[in-house]
Amino acid sequence: MDWTAFWPPVLLSLRVALLAAFISLLLGTAAARWMSRARFRGKLLLETAFLLPLVLPPTVVGFVLLVVFGRRSWAGRLIEDLFSAPLVFSWWAAVVAAVVVSFPLVYQTMKTGFAGIDPELEQATRSAGASERQLLAYVALPLAFRSLLAALVLGFARSLGEFGATLMIAGNIPGVTQTVPTAIYVAVDSGQTVMAWAWTAAIVLFSFFLLLLTGGRSPAGERSKP
């Protein structure tokens, strides 16, 4: 087995998953904080849109992203003008796909974490003169720390295993956009069973370790404590 071909998809997958996890954590935390306090008409529709990538087939998500960020779209042309390169079929496209599919998990986890904070505690903090930024930094986030950690790990794990949307918008270019899931698909299709098993073992070990980190850290587990 050619081990030089083993590492590029693994390293790319880790880079994409790590970056996507942090981006989705920032976006998901901001959206969850806002939605946990906001009251407006159409809130249910917006929240449903936030969670939609969780239930849509990944290929559908990838197709929508391809239409939105393709070279013929205004967004795609704008990105290409700004960065002198198209977004599609680049490793950044894989990051975008991973962010979109991992965002619902991060959002829902952080929403649950913020919902578990006593509103009277937040109100007392405001009464003491704290700004909303101080309230978030010194009260809300520390109290929701376990949810924050769980959201980060779940976002990373979901990004690491992303296949369908990534294949649609980033393609499967060896050494450029080929992640572990797409590499496994190609290896199985071409009869390279040993290499497919090696990549499978790598992603299983990563996923097992991540699940081990989140064991007993669920927001529901926090609220059940006396």
Coordinates of C-alpha atoms in Angstrom, one line a residue:
M1 CA 0.0 0.0 0.0
D2 CA 1.3 3.5 -0.9
W3 CA 1.3 5.3 2.4
T4 CA 2.2 8.6 0.7
A5 CA -1.4 8.6 -0.7
F6 CA -2.8 7.9 2.8
W7 CA -1.9 11.2 4.5
P8 CA -3.1 14.0 2.2
P9 CA -6.9 13.2 2.6
V10 CA -6.4 12.8 6.4
L11 CA -4.6 16.1 6.9
L12 CA -7.0 17.9 4.6
S13 CA -10.0 16.5 6.5
L14 CA -8.6 17.6 9.8
R15 CA -7.8 21.1 8.5
V16 CA -11.3 21.4 7.0
A17 CA -13.1 20.0 10.0
L18 CA -11.1 22.2 12.5
L19 CA -11.7 25.4 10.6
A20 CA -15.4 24.5 9.9
A21 CA -16.0 23.6 13.6
F22 CA -14.7 27.0 14.8
I23 CA -16.7 28.9 12.1
S24 CA -19.9 27.0 12.9
L25 CA -19.3 27.5 16.6
L26 CA -19.1 31.3 16.2
L27 CA -22.1 31.4 13.9
G28 CA -24.1 28.9 15.9
T29 CA -23.4 30.5 19.2
A30 CA -24.3 34.0 17.9
A31 CA -27.5 32.7 16.3
A32 CA -28.5 30.7 19.4
R33 CA -28.0 33.6 21.7
W34 CA -30.0 35.9 19.6
M35 CA -32.8 33.4 19.0
S36 CA -33.0 32.6 22.7
R37 CA -33.8 36.3 23.5
A38 CA -35.5 37.6 20.4
R39 CA -39.3 37.7 20.0
F40 CA -40.5 38.5 16.5
R41 CA -43.0 37.2 13.9
G42 CA -41.6 34.5 11.8
K43 CA -39.2 33.2 14.4
L44 CA -40.3 29.6 14.0
L45 CA -39.8 29.8 10.2
L46 CA -36.3 31.2 10.6
E47 CA -35.4 28.5 13.2
T48 CA -36.7 25.8 10.9
A49 CA -34.5 27.2 8.1
F50 CA -31.5 27.0 10.5
L51 CA -32.2 23.3 11.2
L52 CA -33.1 22.4 7.6
P53 CA -29.6 21.1 6.6
L54 CA -29.9 18.6 9.4
V55 CA -32.7 16.7 7.6
L56 CA -32.0 17.5 4.0
P57 CA -29.9 14.9 2.0
P58 CA -26.3 16.2 1.8
T59 CA -26.4 16.1 -2.0
V60 CA -29.3 18.5 -1.9
V61 CA -27.3 20.8 0.3
G62 CA -24.4 20.5 -2.0
F63 CA -26.5 21.3 -5.1
V64 CA -27.9 24.4 -3.4
L65 CA -24.4 25.6 -2.5
L66 CA -23.2 24.9 -6.0
V67 CA -26.0 27.1 -7.4
V68 CA -25.4 29.8 -4.8
F69 CA -21.6 29.9 -5.1
G70 CA -21.1 28.6 -8.6
R71 CA -19.1 30.7 -11.1
R72 CA -22.3 31.9 -12.8
S73 CA -23.9 33.2 -9.6
W74 CA -23.4 36.8 -8.4
A75 CA -21.9 35.4 -5.1
G76 CA -19.5 33.2 -7.0
R77 CA -18.4 36.0 -9.4
L78 CA -17.9 38.3 -6.4
I79 CA -15.7 35.8 -4.6
E80 CA -13.7 35.1 -7.7
D81 CA -13.2 38.8 -8.3
L82 CA -12.1 39.4 -4.7
F83 CA -9.7 36.4 -4.4
S84 CA -8.8 35.9 -8.1
A85 CA -10.0 32.3 -7.8
P86 CA -13.4 30.5 -7.8
L87 CA -14.7 29.1 -4.5
V88 CA -16.1 25.9 -6.1
F89 CA -13.7 22.9 -6.4
S90 CA -11.3 24.4 -3.8
W91 CA -10.7 23.2 -0.3
W92 CA -12.5 26.3 0.9
A93 CA -15.6 25.0 -0.7
A94 CA -15.2 21.9 1.5
V95 CA -15.1 24.2 4.5
V96 CA -18.3 26.0 3.4
A97 CA -20.1 22.7 3.0
A98 CA -18.9 21.5 6.4
V99 CA -20.0 24.7 8.1
V100 CA -23.5 24.5 6.6
V101 CA -24.1 20.8 7.6
S102 CA -22.6 21.2 11.1
F103 CA -24.3 24.5 11.9
P104 CA -27.7 23.0 13.0
L105 CA -26.0 20.7 15.5
V106 CA -24.0 23.6 17.0
Y107 CA -27.0 25.9 17.0
Q108 CA -29.3 23.4 18.7
T109 CA -26.6 22.5 21.3
M110 CA -25.9 26.1 22.2
K111 CA -29.6 27.0 22.2
T112 CA -30.2 24.2 24.8
G113 CA -27.2 25.5 26.8
F114 CA -28.4 29.1 26.9
A115 CA -32.0 27.9 27.8
G116 CA -30.6 26.3 30.9
I117 CA -29.3 29.6 32.3
D118 CA -31.6 31.1 35.0
P119 CA -33.2 34.3 33.6
E120 CA -33.2 35.9 37.0
L121 CA -29.4 35.6 37.2
E122 CA -29.1 37.4 33.8
Q123 CA -31.5 40.1 34.9
A124 CA -29.6 40.6 38.2
T125 CA -26.4 41.0 36.1
R126 CA -28.1 43.6 33.9
S127 CA -29.4 45.4 37.0
A128 CA -25.8 45.6 38.3
G129 CA -24.9 47.6 35.2
A130 CA -23.4 44.9 33.0
S131 CA -23.7 45.3 29.2
E132 CA -25.0 42.6 27.0
R133 CA -21.4 41.9 25.9
Q134 CA -20.2 41.5 29.5
L135 CA -23.2 39.4 30.3
L136 CA -22.3 37.0 27.4
A137 CA -18.6 36.9 28.2
Y138 CA -18.7 36.6 32.0
V139 CA -22.1 34.9 32.7
A140 CA -23.7 33.2 29.7
L141 CA -20.7 31.5 28.1
P142 CA -19.1 30.3 31.4
L143 CA -22.4 28.8 32.5
A144 CA -22.9 27.2 29.1
F145 CA -19.3 26.0 28.8
R146 CA -20.2 22.3 28.6
S147 CA -22.6 23.0 25.8
L148 CA -20.0 25.1 24.1
L149 CA -17.5 22.2 24.3
A150 CA -20.1 19.7 23.1
A151 CA -21.0 22.0 20.2
L152 CA -17.4 22.4 19.2
V153 CA -16.8 18.6 19.3
L154 CA -20.0 17.8 17.5
G155 CA -19.4 20.4 14.8
F156 CA -15.9 19.0 14.3
A157 CA -17.1 15.4 14.1
R158 CA -19.9 16.3 11.6
S159 CA -17.5 18.2 9.5
L160 CA -15.0 15.4 9.6
G161 CA -17.6 12.9 8.2
E162 CA -19.1 15.2 5.6
F163 CA -19.3 13.6 2.1
G164 CA -22.3 14.4 -0.1
A165 CA -22.3 18.2 0.0
T166 CA -18.5 18.3 -0.2
L167 CA -18.4 16.1 -3.3
M168 CA -21.0 18.4 -5.0
I169 CA -19.3 21.7 -4.4
A170 CA -15.6 20.8 -3.8
G171 CA -15.3 17.7 -6.0
N172 CA -12.8 15.0 -5.4
I173 CA -9.4 16.3 -6.5
P174 CA -6.5 14.3 -5.0
G175 CA -4.2 16.5 -3.0
V176 CA -6.6 19.5 -3.3
T177 CA -10.1 18.7 -2.2
Q178 CA -10.1 15.0 -1.5
T179 CA -11.2 14.4 2.1
V180 CA -11.2 11.0 3.9
P181 CA -14.9 10.2 3.1
T182 CA -14.5 10.9 -0.6
A183 CA -11.1 9.0 -0.6
I184 CA -12.9 6.0 0.9
Y185 CA -15.5 6.1 -1.8
V186 CA -13.0 6.2 -4.6
A187 CA -10.8 3.5 -3.0
V188 CA -13.8 1.1 -2.7
D189 CA -14.9 1.9 -6.2
S190 CA -11.4 1.1 -7.6
G191 CA -10.9 -2.1 -5.5
Q192 CA -8.3 -0.6 -3.1
T193 CA -9.8 -2.3 -0.1
V194 CA -6.7 -2.1 2.2
M195 CA -6.5 1.7 1.7
A196 CA -10.2 2.0 2.2
W197 CA -9.9 0.1 5.5
A198 CA -6.9 2.3 6.6
W199 CA -8.9 5.5 6.0
T200 CA -12.0 4.0 7.7
A201 CA -10.0 3.0 10.7
A202 CA -8.6 6.6 10.9
I203 CA -12.0 8.2 10.8
V204 CA -13.5 5.7 13.3
L205 CA -10.7 6.4 15.8
F206 CA -11.1 10.1 15.5
S207 CA -14.9 9.8 15.9
F208 CA -14.6 7.5 18.8
F209 CA -12.2 9.9 20.6
L210 CA -14.5 12.8 19.9
L211 CA -17.5 11.0 21.3
L212 CA -15.4 10.0 24.3
L213 CA -14.7 13.7 24.9
T214 CA -18.5 14.5 24.9
G215 CA -19.5 11.6 27.2
G216 CA -21.5 12.9 30.1
R217 CA -21.3 16.5 28.9
S218 CA -24.8 16.9 27.4
P219 CA -26.8 19.9 28.4
A220 CA -29.6 17.7 29.6
G221 CA -27.1 16.0 31.9
E222 CA -26.2 19.4 33.3
R223 CA -29.8 20.2 34.2
S224 CA -30.3 16.9 35.9
K225 CA -27.6 17.5 38.4
P226 CA -28.9 18.5 41.9

